[in-house]
mmCIF file of C-alpha atoms in Angstrom:
data_model
loop_
_atom_site.group_PDB
_atom_site.id
_atom_site.type_symbol
_atom_site.label_atom_id
_atom_site.label_comp_id
_atom_site.label_asym_id
_atom_site.label_seq_id
_atom_site.Cartn_x
_atom_site.Cartn_y
_atom_site.Cartn_z
ATOM 1 C CA MET A 84 -37.544 11.753 60.573
ATOM 2 C CA GLU A 85 -37.169 14.045 57.615
ATOM 3 C CA THR A 86 -33.939 14.436 56.283
ATOM 4 C CA ILE A 87 -32.940 17.990 54.647
ATOM 5 C CA PRO A 88 -30.696 17.219 51.191
ATOM 6 C CA THR A 89 -27.556 18.888 50.783
ATOM 7 C CA LEU A 90 -25.616 20.162 48.208
ATOM 8 C CA LYS A 91 -21.721 19.333 47.387
ATOM 9 C CA PRO A 92 -20.025 22.561 47.959
ATOM 10 C CA ALA A 93 -18.390 21.983 45.019
ATOM 11 C CA LYS A 94 -21.744 22.040 42.569
ATOM 12 C CA ALA A 95 -23.148 24.349 45.093
ATOM 13 C CA GLU A 96 -25.165 27.441 42.877
ATOM 14 C CA ILE A 97 -23.543 30.099 45.295
ATOM 15 C CA ILE A 98 -19.814 28.502 44.898
ATOM 16 C CA LYS A 99 -20.470 28.875 40.666
ATOM 17 C CA LYS A 100 -21.502 32.498 40.715
ATOM 18 C CA ALA A 101 -18.849 33.118 43.532
ATOM 19 C CA LYS A 102 -15.843 32.118 40.771
ATOM 20 C CA ALA A 103 -18.028 34.189 37.713
ATOM 21 C CA TYR A 104 -17.621 36.903 39.820
ATOM 22 C CA ILE A 105 -14.271 37.185 40.853
ATOM 23 C CA SER A 106 -12.736 35.829 37.349
ATOM 24 C CA GLN A 107 -14.442 38.851 35.870
ATOM 25 C CA LEU A 108 -13.282 41.104 38.341
ATOM 26 C CA PHE A 109 -9.192 40.049 38.101
ATOM 27 C CA GLU A 110 -10.174 40.170 33.968
ATOM 28 C CA GLN A 111 -11.022 43.674 33.972
ATOM 29 C CA GLN A 112 -9.318 45.293 36.978
ATOM 30 C CA LEU A 113 -6.635 43.438 38.682
ATOM 31 C CA PRO A 114 -3.216 45.079 37.279
ATOM 32 C CA SER A 115 -1.090 43.240 35.163
ATOM 33 C CA ARG A 116 1.962 43.590 36.920
ATOM 34 C CA LEU A 117 0.645 41.648 39.744
ATOM 35 C CA VAL A 118 2.324 37.885 37.688
ATOM 36 C CA TYR A 119 2.227 36.275 40.937
ATOM 37 C CA HIS A 120 -1.087 36.773 42.275
ATOM 38 C CA SER A 121 -2.987 35.869 39.463
ATOM 39 C CA PRO A 122 -6.319 34.466 38.533
ATOM 40 C CA LYS A 123 -4.532 31.643 38.407
ATOM 41 C CA HIS A 124 -3.312 31.866 42.074
ATOM 42 C CA THR A 125 -6.763 32.499 43.095
ATOM 43 C CA ALA A 126 -7.929 28.552 41.384
ATOM 44 C CA VAL A 127 -4.866 26.852 42.743
ATOM 45 C CA VAL A 128 -5.741 27.985 46.010
ATOM 46 C CA VAL A 129 -9.564 27.062 45.612
ATOM 47 C CA LYS A 130 -8.329 23.544 44.457
ATOM 48 C CA GLU A 131 -5.964 22.989 46.912
ATOM 49 C CA ALA A 132 -8.085 24.186 49.740
ATOM 50 C CA LYS A 133 -11.091 21.373 48.279
ATOM 51 C CA ALA A 134 -8.671 19.148 48.500
ATOM 52 C CA LEU A 135 -7.593 19.797 52.307
ATOM 53 C CA ALA A 136 -11.510 20.068 53.269
ATOM 54 C CA GLU A 137 -12.003 16.798 51.817
ATOM 55 C CA ALA A 138 -8.917 14.984 53.830
ATOM 56 C CA ALA A 139 -9.958 16.983 57.007
ATOM 57 C CA GLY A 140 -13.434 15.510 57.199
ATOM 58 C CA LEU A 141 -15.497 18.491 56.739
ATOM 59 C CA ASP A 142 -18.861 18.599 56.418
ATOM 60 C CA ASN A 143 -20.530 20.306 53.262
ATOM 61 C CA ALA A 144 -22.062 23.959 55.026
ATOM 62 C CA ASP A 145 -18.163 24.298 56.495
ATOM 63 C CA GLN A 146 -16.599 23.640 52.422
ATOM 64 C CA GLU A 147 -18.638 25.758 51.520
ATOM 65 C CA ALA A 148 -17.697 28.494 53.748
ATOM 66 C CA LEU A 149 -14.135 27.840 53.064
ATOM 67 C CA ILE A 150 -14.328 27.197 49.238
ATOM 68 C CA LEU A 151 -16.021 30.767 49.307
ATOM 69 C CA ALA A 152 -13.187 32.219 51.492
ATOM 70 C CA ALA A 153 -10.775 30.856 48.837
ATOM 71 C CA TRP A 154 -12.610 32.862 46.052
ATOM 72 C CA PHE A 155 -12.433 35.539 47.970
ATOM 73 C CA HIS A 156 -9.189 35.992 49.579
ATOM 74 C CA ASP A 157 -6.919 38.447 46.714
ATOM 75 C CA ALA A 158 -9.551 40.040 45.405
ATOM 76 C CA GLY A 159 -8.937 42.765 47.653
ATOM 77 C CA TYR A 160 -5.839 42.808 45.551
ATOM 78 C CA VAL A 161 -7.837 45.299 42.761
ATOM 79 C CA ASP A 162 -7.738 48.252 44.973
ATOM 80 C CA THR A 163 -4.737 47.657 47.363
ATOM 81 C CA TYR A 164 -1.903 45.778 48.035
ATOM 82 C CA ASP A 165 -0.537 45.618 50.944
ATOM 83 C CA GLY A 166 -3.065 44.924 53.631
ATOM 84 C CA HIS A 167 -5.744 43.514 50.370
ATOM 85 C CA GLU A 168 -7.035 41.068 53.074
ATOM 86 C CA TYR A 169 -9.287 43.189 54.630
ATOM 87 C CA ARG A 170 -10.466 44.461 51.303
ATOM 88 C CA SER A 171 -11.322 40.827 50.100
ATOM 89 C CA MET A 172 -13.430 40.695 53.307
ATOM 90 C CA GLU A 173 -15.355 43.696 52.480
ATOM 91 C CA ILE A 174 -15.792 42.377 48.378
ATOM 92 C CA ALA A 175 -17.138 39.703 49.918
ATOM 93 C CA GLU A 176 -19.379 40.794 52.214
ATOM 94 C CA GLN A 177 -20.757 43.049 49.803
ATOM 95 C CA TRP A 178 -20.895 40.351 47.316
ATOM 96 C CA LEU A 179 -22.631 37.687 49.498
ATOM 97 C CA THR A 180 -24.636 40.001 51.009
ATOM 98 C CA GLU A 181 -26.215 41.074 47.434
ATOM 99 C CA HIS A 182 -26.707 37.164 46.908
ATOM 100 C CA GLY A 183 -28.650 36.562 50.119
ATOM 101 C CA TYR A 184 -26.092 34.639 51.923
ATOM 102 C CA PRO A 185 -26.923 34.128 55.537
ATOM 103 C CA PRO A 186 -25.482 37.240 57.719
ATOM 104 C CA ASP A 187 -23.886 34.603 60.219
ATOM 105 C CA ARG A 188 -22.219 32.515 57.091
ATOM 106 C CA ILE A 189 -21.204 36.157 55.664
ATOM 107 C CA ALA A 190 -19.009 36.524 59.223
ATOM 108 C CA LEU A 191 -17.451 33.428 59.349
ATOM 109 C CA VAL A 192 -16.065 33.294 55.428
ATOM 110 C CA LYS A 193 -14.400 36.976 56.951
ATOM 111 C CA ASP A 194 -13.202 35.671 59.701
ATOM 112 C CA ILE A 195 -11.715 32.998 57.322
ATOM 113 C CA ILE A 196 -10.217 35.371 55.042
ATOM 114 C CA LYS A 197 -9.056 37.705 57.692
ATOM 115 C CA ALA A 198 -6.713 34.638 58.432
ATOM 116 C CA THR A 199 -4.211 35.178 55.488
ATOM 117 C CA HIS A 200 -3.185 37.842 56.762
ATOM 118 C CA ARG A 201 0.549 37.911 58.633
ATOM 119 C CA ASP A 202 -0.197 39.327 61.152
ATOM 120 C CA GLU A 203 -3.628 37.611 62.067
ATOM 121 C CA PRO A 204 -4.057 34.949 64.428
ATOM 122 C CA ARG A 205 -5.307 31.494 62.991
ATOM 123 C CA GLU A 206 -6.479 29.654 65.378
ATOM 124 C CA THR A 207 -10.272 27.705 63.904
ATOM 125 C CA GLU A 208 -9.828 24.848 61.935
ATOM 126 C CA LEU A 209 -10.955 26.797 58.538
ATOM 127 C CA GLN A 210 -8.813 29.621 59.113
ATOM 128 C CA GLN A 211 -5.541 26.889 59.259
ATOM 129 C CA LEU A 212 -6.975 24.979 56.228
ATOM 130 C CA LEU A 213 -7.269 28.369 54.376
ATOM 131 C CA VAL A 214 -3.496 29.646 55.356
ATOM 132 C CA ASP A 215 -2.531 25.931 54.284
ATOM 133 C CA ALA A 216 -3.915 25.973 50.965
ATOM 134 C CA ASP A 217 -2.586 29.698 50.504
ATOM 135 C CA MET A 218 0.715 28.323 51.486
ATOM 136 C CA SER A 219 0.432 25.365 49.262
ATOM 137 C CA ASN A 220 3.056 26.542 46.486
ATOM 138 C CA LEU A 221 6.176 26.267 49.230
ATOM 139 C CA GLY A 222 4.861 22.263 48.760
ATOM 140 C CA ARG A 223 4.736 21.656 45.673
ATOM 141 C CA GLU A 224 7.311 21.152 42.380
ATOM 142 C CA ASP A 225 6.144 25.138 41.039
ATOM 143 C CA PHE A 226 7.351 26.305 43.722
ATOM 144 C CA PHE A 227 10.604 27.793 42.314
ATOM 145 C CA ALA A 228 8.870 28.811 39.300
ATOM 146 C CA ASN A 229 6.349 30.931 41.390
ATOM 147 C CA ALA A 230 8.673 32.413 43.278
ATOM 148 C CA GLU A 231 10.603 34.240 40.614
ATOM 149 C CA LEU A 232 6.542 35.361 39.654
ATOM 150 C CA LEU A 233 6.637 36.744 42.934
ATOM 151 C CA ARG A 234 10.102 37.906 42.768
ATOM 152 C CA THR A 235 9.172 39.873 39.433
ATOM 153 C CA GLU A 236 6.013 41.049 40.969
ATOM 154 C CA TRP A 237 7.668 42.740 44.208
ATOM 155 C CA GLU A 238 10.507 44.256 42.018
ATOM 156 C CA THR A 239 7.285 46.293 39.466
ATOM 157 C CA THR A 240 5.119 46.506 42.419
ATOM 158 C CA LEU A 241 7.205 47.362 45.216
ATOM 159 C CA GLY A 242 10.120 48.012 44.148
ATOM 160 C CA LYS A 243 11.961 45.778 45.906
ATOM 161 C CA THR A 244 15.313 44.444 43.860
ATOM 162 C CA TYR A 245 17.372 41.644 45.153
ATOM 163 C CA SER A 246 20.634 39.733 43.764
ATOM 164 C CA ASN A 247 20.310 36.569 43.170
ATOM 165 C CA THR A 248 22.088 35.518 46.789
ATOM 166 C CA GLU A 249 19.517 38.058 48.459
ATOM 167 C CA TRP A 250 16.782 36.539 46.798
ATOM 168 C CA ALA A 251 17.984 32.991 47.367
ATOM 169 C CA GLU A 252 18.610 33.482 51.447
ATOM 170 C CA THR A 253 14.793 35.461 51.774
ATOM 171 C CA GLN A 254 13.157 32.147 50.224
ATOM 172 C CA LEU A 255 15.275 30.074 52.653
ATOM 173 C CA ASN A 256 14.082 32.119 55.220
ATOM 174 C CA PHE A 257 10.640 31.948 54.051
ATOM 175 C CA LEU A 258 10.595 28.007 53.809
ATOM 176 C CA LEU A 259 12.149 27.442 57.050
ATOM 177 C CA GLY A 260 9.974 29.725 58.977
ATOM 178 C CA THR A 261 6.394 28.964 57.232
ATOM 179 C CA LYS A 262 5.037 25.634 59.090
ATOM 180 C CA TYR A 263 1.759 23.640 58.306
ATOM 181 C CA TYR A 264 -1.102 24.044 60.565
ATOM 182 C CA THR A 265 -3.402 20.745 59.883
ATOM 183 C CA ASP A 266 -2.669 17.387 59.419
ATOM 184 C CA ALA A 267 -4.251 16.996 55.922
ATOM 185 C CA ALA A 268 -1.923 19.605 54.871
ATOM 186 C CA LYS A 269 1.271 18.081 56.147
ATOM 187 C CA GLU A 270 0.584 15.162 54.679
ATOM 188 C CA ARG A 271 -0.300 16.400 51.852
ATOM 189 C CA TYR A 272 3.194 18.221 51.112
ATOM 190 C CA LYS A 273 5.494 16.817 53.593
ATOM 191 C CA GLU A 274 7.740 15.335 51.390
ATOM 192 C CA GLN A 275 7.572 17.981 48.184
ATOM 193 C CA PHE A 276 8.320 20.729 50.756
ATOM 194 C CA LYS A 277 11.359 19.079 52.668
ATOM 195 C CA ALA A 278 12.603 18.406 48.796
ATOM 196 C CA ASN A 279 11.837 22.211 48.279
ATOM 197 C CA ILE A 280 14.214 22.869 51.647
ATOM 198 C CA LYS A 281 17.180 21.169 50.079
ATOM 199 C CA GLU A 282 16.650 22.174 46.918
ATOM 200 C CA GLN A 283 16.457 25.907 48.081
ATOM 201 C CA ARG A 284 19.920 25.015 50.267
ATOM 202 C CA GLY A 285 21.588 24.158 47.061
ATOM 203 C CA LYS A 286 20.691 27.354 45.265
ATOM 204 C CA LEU A 287 21.950 29.122 48.026
ATOM 205 C CA LYS A 288 25.578 27.428 47.886
ATOM 206 C CA LYS A 289 25.129 27.799 44.051
ATOM 207 C CA THR A 290 24.650 31.475 44.284
ATOM 208 C CA ALA A 291 27.279 32.088 47.074
ATOM 209 C CA LYS A 292 30.137 29.992 45.417
ATOM 210 C CA LYS A 293 29.204 32.470 41.687
ATOM 211 C CA LYS A 294 28.813 35.498 44.127
ATOM 212 C CA LYS A 295 32.419 34.695 45.986
ATOM 213 C CA LYS A 296 33.831 33.996 42.693
ATOM 214 C CA LYS A 297 32.719 37.146 41.418
ATOM 215 C CA GLU A 298 34.532 38.845 43.485
ATOM 216 C CA GLU A 299 37.679 37.169 43.840
ATOM 217 C CA GLU A 300 37.828 38.009 39.978
ATOM 218 C CA ALA A 301 37.465 41.699 40.821
ATOM 219 C CA GLU A 302 39.909 41.679 43.632
ATOM 220 C CA ALA A 303 42.308 39.541 41.902
ATOM 221 C CA THR A 304 45.991 40.265 42.606
ATOM 222 C CA PHE A 305 49.392 39.249 40.695
ATOM 223 C CA ALA A 306 49.660 36.609 42.918
ATOM 224 C CA GLU A 307 46.493 35.349 41.008
ATOM 225 C CA PRO A 308 47.008 35.659 37.075
ATOM 226 C CA LYS A 309 43.650 35.308 35.129
ATOM 227 C CA ARG A 310 42.986 34.676 31.800
ATOM 228 C CA GLY A 311 42.343 38.058 31.368
ATOM 229 C CA ILE A 312 45.464 39.833 32.108
ATOM 230 C CA GLU A 313 47.348 37.365 30.018
ATOM 231 C CA THR A 314 45.174 37.669 26.842
ATOM 232 C CA MET A 315 45.438 42.274 27.685
ATOM 233 C CA PHE A 316 49.442 41.490 27.666
ATOM 234 C CA ARG A 317 49.487 39.538 24.593
ATOM 235 C CA THR A 318 47.573 42.297 22.748
ATOM 236 C CA MET A 319 49.585 44.514 23.943
ATOM 237 C CA TYR A 320 53.050 43.053 22.542
ATOM 238 C CA SER A 321 50.657 42.492 19.021
ATOM 239 C CA ASN A 322 49.990 45.849 19.066
ATOM 240 C CA HIS A 323 53.175 47.040 20.219
ATOM 241 C CA MET A 324 54.756 45.060 17.195
ATOM 242 C CA LYS A 325 52.222 46.209 14.497
ATOM 243 C CA LEU A 326 52.414 49.738 14.999
ATOM 244 C CA SER A 327 56.043 49.254 14.985
ATOM 245 C CA ASP A 328 56.404 47.152 11.715
ATOM 246 C CA MET A 329 54.274 50.362 10.196
ATOM 247 C CA ALA A 330 56.200 52.668 11.448
ATOM 248 C CA ASP A 331 59.490 51.086 9.573
ATOM 249 C CA LYS A 332 57.689 50.100 6.560
ATOM 250 C CA LYS A 333 56.618 53.912 6.038
ATOM 251 C CA ALA A 334 59.811 55.248 7.194
ATOM 252 C CA ASN A 335 61.700 53.165 4.334
ATOM 253 C CA MET A 336 58.732 54.158 1.685
ATOM 254 C CA MET A 337 59.812 57.340 2.445
ATOM 255 C CA ILE A 338 64.061 56.957 2.680
ATOM 256 C CA SER A 339 63.760 55.338 -0.959
ATOM 257 C CA LEU A 340 61.359 58.398 -2.569
ATOM 258 C CA ASN A 341 63.551 60.928 -1.517
ATOM 259 C CA ALA A 342 66.732 59.043 -2.337
ATOM 260 C CA VAL A 343 65.367 58.810 -5.631
ATOM 261 C CA LEU A 344 64.357 62.430 -5.815
ATOM 262 C CA MET A 345 67.799 63.179 -4.175
ATOM 263 C CA SER A 346 70.053 61.162 -6.894
ATOM 264 C CA LEU A 347 67.897 63.015 -9.521
ATOM 265 C CA ILE A 348 68.336 66.640 -8.255
ATOM 266 C CA ILE A 349 72.426 65.794 -7.582
ATOM 267 C CA THR A 350 72.534 64.231 -10.951
ATOM 268 C CA TYR A 351 71.339 67.762 -12.253
ATOM 269 C CA PHE A 352 73.324 70.136 -10.015
ATOM 270 C CA GLY A 353 76.317 67.947 -11.606
ATOM 271 C CA ALA A 354 75.560 68.538 -14.800
ATOM 272 C CA LYS A 355 74.953 72.229 -14.404
ATOM 273 C CA LEU A 356 78.298 72.504 -13.036
ATOM 274 C CA GLY A 357 80.536 69.933 -14.545
ATOM 275 C CA SER A 358 79.356 69.583 -17.991
ATOM 276 C CA LYS A 359 76.919 70.658 -20.831
ATOM 277 C CA SER A 360 76.202 67.151 -21.933
ATOM 278 C CA ALA A 361 73.869 66.846 -24.951
ATOM 279 C CA ALA A 362 70.756 64.877 -22.839
ATOM 280 C CA LEU A 363 70.656 67.543 -20.322
ATOM 281 C CA SER A 364 70.847 70.573 -22.688
ATOM 282 C CA ASN A 365 68.212 69.553 -24.709
ATOM 283 C CA VAL A 366 66.201 69.756 -21.720
ATOM 284 C CA GLY A 367 67.158 73.316 -21.193
ATOM 285 C CA LEU A 368 68.158 73.184 -17.803
ATOM 286 C CA LEU A 369 71.327 74.599 -17.803
ATOM 287 C CA ARG A 370 69.736 77.451 -20.531
ATOM 288 C CA ASN A 371 67.466 78.139 -17.100
ATOM 289 C CA PRO A 372 69.899 79.109 -13.911
ATOM 290 C CA VAL A 373 66.814 80.590 -12.049
ATOM 291 C CA ILE A 374 65.050 76.853 -12.396
ATOM 292 C CA SER A 375 68.241 76.087 -9.627
ATOM 293 C CA ILE A 376 66.146 77.611 -7.013
ATOM 294 C CA PRO A 377 62.991 74.852 -7.277
ATOM 295 C CA MET A 378 65.233 72.327 -7.436
ATOM 296 C CA GLY A 379 67.120 73.362 -4.396
ATOM 297 C CA ILE A 380 64.675 73.595 -2.651
ATOM 298 C CA LEU A 381 63.184 70.347 -3.334
ATOM 299 C CA LEU A 382 67.303 68.792 -2.588
ATOM 300 C CA ILE A 383 66.128 70.485 1.274
ATOM 301 C CA THR A 384 63.296 68.952 1.149
ATOM 302 C CA ALA A 385 64.186 65.579 0.243
ATOM 303 C CA LEU A 386 67.666 65.920 2.454
ATOM 304 C CA GLY A 387 65.385 66.884 5.670
ATOM 305 C CA SER A 388 62.797 64.013 5.156
ATOM 306 C CA VAL A 389 65.324 61.377 4.707
ATOM 307 C CA VAL A 390 67.261 62.153 7.360
ATOM 308 C CA THR A 391 64.131 62.156 9.560
ATOM 309 C CA ALA A 392 63.094 58.863 7.998
ATOM 310 C CA ILE A 393 66.402 57.228 8.699
ATOM 311 C CA LEU A 394 66.024 58.678 12.057
ATOM 312 C CA CYS A 395 62.927 56.676 12.673
ATOM 313 C CA ALA A 396 63.994 53.501 11.789
ATOM 314 C CA GLN A 397 66.913 53.427 13.222
ATOM 315 C CA PRO A 398 67.569 50.771 16.134
ATOM 316 C CA ASP A 399 66.691 52.320 19.528
ATOM 317 C CA VAL A 400 68.081 50.136 22.506
ATOM 318 C CA THR A 401 67.213 51.341 25.712
ATOM 319 C CA SER A 402 69.663 50.176 28.936
ATOM 320 C CA PHE A 403 71.402 50.932 32.075
ATOM 321 C CA LYS A 404 74.465 51.072 33.254
ATOM 322 C CA TRP A 405 73.938 50.615 36.870
ATOM 323 C CA LEU A 406 72.167 46.679 36.162
ATOM 324 C CA LYS A 407 75.040 44.798 37.735
ATOM 325 C CA ARG A 408 75.130 46.985 41.270
ATOM 326 C CA SER A 409 71.022 46.477 41.350
ATOM 327 C CA PRO A 410 70.691 44.178 44.680
ATOM 328 C CA GLN A 411 66.825 43.303 43.604
ATOM 329 C CA ILE A 412 67.194 42.634 40.112
ATOM 330 C CA ALA A 413 63.624 40.616 39.005
ATOM 331 C CA THR A 414 61.574 42.793 41.368
ATOM 332 C CA ASN A 415 63.311 46.767 40.596
ATOM 333 C CA ARG A 416 60.483 48.516 38.625
ATOM 334 C CA ARG A 417 62.715 50.098 36.425
ATOM 335 C CA VAL A 418 64.619 46.680 35.159
ATOM 336 C CA ASN A 419 63.254 44.655 32.190
ATOM 337 C CA LEU A 420 65.298 41.299 32.168
ATOM 338 C CA LEU A 421 62.941 40.134 29.321
ATOM 339 C CA PHE A 422 64.754 42.884 27.439
ATOM 340 C CA PHE A 423 67.861 42.245 25.535
ATOM 341 C CA GLY A 424 69.158 45.908 25.653
ATOM 342 C CA ASN A 425 68.572 45.514 29.888
ATOM 343 C CA PHE A 426 69.780 42.018 30.612
ATOM 344 C CA SER A 427 73.038 42.060 28.125
ATOM 345 C CA LYS A 428 74.900 44.185 30.745
ATOM 346 C CA LEU A 429 74.412 41.907 33.229
ATOM 347 C CA SER A 430 76.828 38.984 33.651
ATOM 348 C CA LEU A 431 75.346 35.153 33.162
ATOM 349 C CA ASP A 432 75.233 34.480 36.946
ATOM 350 C CA ASP A 433 73.515 37.899 37.511
ATOM 351 C CA PHE A 434 70.968 36.929 34.621
ATOM 352 C CA GLN A 435 70.113 33.416 35.514
ATOM 353 C CA HIS A 436 69.479 34.723 38.980
ATOM 354 C CA GLY A 437 66.907 37.657 38.044
ATOM 355 C CA MET A 438 64.975 34.977 35.500
ATOM 356 C CA THR A 439 64.889 32.686 38.283
ATOM 357 C CA GLU A 440 63.304 35.109 40.334
ATOM 358 C CA ILE A 441 60.830 36.165 37.767
ATOM 359 C CA MET A 442 59.413 32.643 37.354
ATOM 360 C CA ARG A 443 59.378 32.203 41.167
ATOM 361 C CA GLN A 444 57.313 35.320 42.060
ATOM 362 C CA LYS A 445 54.335 36.351 39.680
ATOM 363 C CA ASP A 446 54.374 39.649 40.469
ATOM 364 C CA ALA A 447 58.037 40.315 39.398
ATOM 365 C CA LEU A 448 56.864 38.513 35.772
ATOM 366 C CA TYR A 449 54.221 41.207 35.314
ATOM 367 C CA THR A 450 56.335 43.936 36.619
ATOM 368 C CA ASN A 451 58.829 43.561 34.298
ATOM 369 C CA MET A 452 55.809 42.594 31.259
ATOM 370 C CA VAL A 453 54.490 46.144 32.392
ATOM 371 C CA THR A 454 58.353 47.755 32.249
ATOM 372 C CA ASP A 455 58.834 45.705 28.743
ATOM 373 C CA ILE A 456 55.753 47.149 27.301
ATOM 374 C CA TYR A 457 56.346 50.917 28.821
ATOM 375 C CA TYR A 458 59.479 51.138 26.876
ATOM 376 C CA LEU A 459 57.776 49.411 23.858
ATOM 377 C CA GLY A 460 55.677 52.523 23.767
ATOM 378 C CA ASP A 461 58.589 54.387 24.842
ATOM 379 C CA VAL A 462 60.113 53.840 21.740
ATOM 380 C CA LEU A 463 57.164 53.828 19.345
ATOM 381 C CA THR A 464 56.584 57.153 20.241
ATOM 382 C CA ARG A 465 59.845 58.462 18.943
ATOM 383 C CA LYS A 466 59.923 56.236 15.588
ATOM 384 C CA TYR A 467 55.640 58.242 15.285
ATOM 385 C CA ARG A 468 57.341 61.751 16.349
ATOM 386 C CA LEU A 469 60.566 61.631 13.918
ATOM 387 C CA LEU A 470 58.194 59.839 11.272
ATOM 388 C CA ARG A 471 55.603 62.564 11.507
ATOM 389 C CA LEU A 472 58.365 64.713 10.911
ATOM 390 C CA SER A 473 59.357 63.624 8.083
ATOM 391 C CA TYR A 474 56.238 63.766 6.421
ATOM 392 C CA THR A 475 55.410 67.363 7.214
ATOM 393 C CA ILE A 476 58.808 68.076 5.960
ATOM 394 C CA PHE A 477 58.013 66.017 2.533
ATOM 395 C CA MET A 478 54.919 67.959 2.306
ATOM 396 C CA VAL A 479 55.864 71.321 3.055
ATOM 397 C CA GLY A 480 59.196 70.949 0.675
ATOM 398 C CA LEU A 481 57.230 70.195 -2.074
ATOM 399 C CA ILE A 482 54.278 73.040 -1.269
ATOM 400 C CA LEU A 483 57.489 75.394 -1.557
ATOM 401 C CA THR A 484 58.548 73.702 -4.667
ATOM 402 C CA ALA A 485 55.417 74.222 -6.445
ATOM 403 C CA LEU A 486 55.175 77.467 -5.786
ATOM 404 C CA SER A 487 58.763 78.518 -6.423
ATOM 405 C CA PHE A 488 58.488 76.929 -9.555
ATOM 406 C CA GLY A 489 55.946 78.814 -10.420
ATOM 407 C CA ILE A 490 57.376 81.817 -9.573
ATOM 408 C CA VAL A 491 59.642 80.958 -11.969
ATOM 409 C CA LEU A 492 57.657 80.204 -14.965
ATOM 410 C CA LEU A 493 55.351 83.802 -14.260
ATOM 411 C CA TYR A 494 59.008 85.085 -14.314
ATOM 412 C CA LYS A 495 60.510 83.752 -17.816
ATOM 413 C CA SER A 496 57.190 84.244 -19.513
#
């Protein structure tokens, strides 16, 4: 009996042409946002389909149909996303018909492709083999890398966004809800498939812990102090101390400057009223009594400025007479046991009791720190209000002095 020679499916001419056609089709028309369903994915599915077909012992004709279906199974993505399988069947039918492929074999290839749709039954061995090859990524080491590509593709194509926890849950549910149909696929992927499920569970636990930690940090109360709260208080105390120091330095500068001016002016008036020394007479001040007007304005200016500067630099201590009678010293939000102006009114026993309560209750500690910062700010407000007044008086006084001196010069000319 004469035997009909057969070709191995991997070397069949129709498969080579199908590969070239799909590669060119994807290169020209496949949307760039499809980072998972890419030419690489199709090539991997074809490779896995070949391996499963050989492991299942398919004859050459069925292997050829399976591999052709693998090459065309995602071709429909060039036109549509959801339901692309049906468009893939149309593209495969049109191309195979143009290349004279037998109608019954075309129908078989289409039937295999149709099974990759999530709602279609997978009844024949060829259908199950292609579905297993398409889902082979679940049982490979690159599962997690491919999963991130799929996540990106869904975000850009379907507008679906997932948090890390939501994505981990979705992937775990998908793994647990997926099964391999053929013995060849179960044997080929079972070990890595189990490992991926285990690792995905671990990832879900990690993301859940991170989410819980973030929620705890966002909802942290005074009973659970955090480094950020402590840093905030430390920074606020430091800023208040710096601002207070700056105010005192500026006030001291105004006191020194105006004290010198007042000394000179008083010396002038004293000399004018009490004596006619040669030194002052040579200057000519005593011969011009009208010049006492700008000098008087300057004296008033220096006096007003120095008084407000002294009030600014003057120590201010806040205290409360009723602290001794307060039944809840540590938790009273108006009491600040951290400031001597408050606790100096207490007896030693009351102070020790209050400090002990503060150390036991973190909310009491923060209450006192907040109160302390509030009164520090209150003192700073008073300091800077007086300091601004001192500078304003000095500036206005100098302007008036200069104007009056100019008027005097015009008057004398």
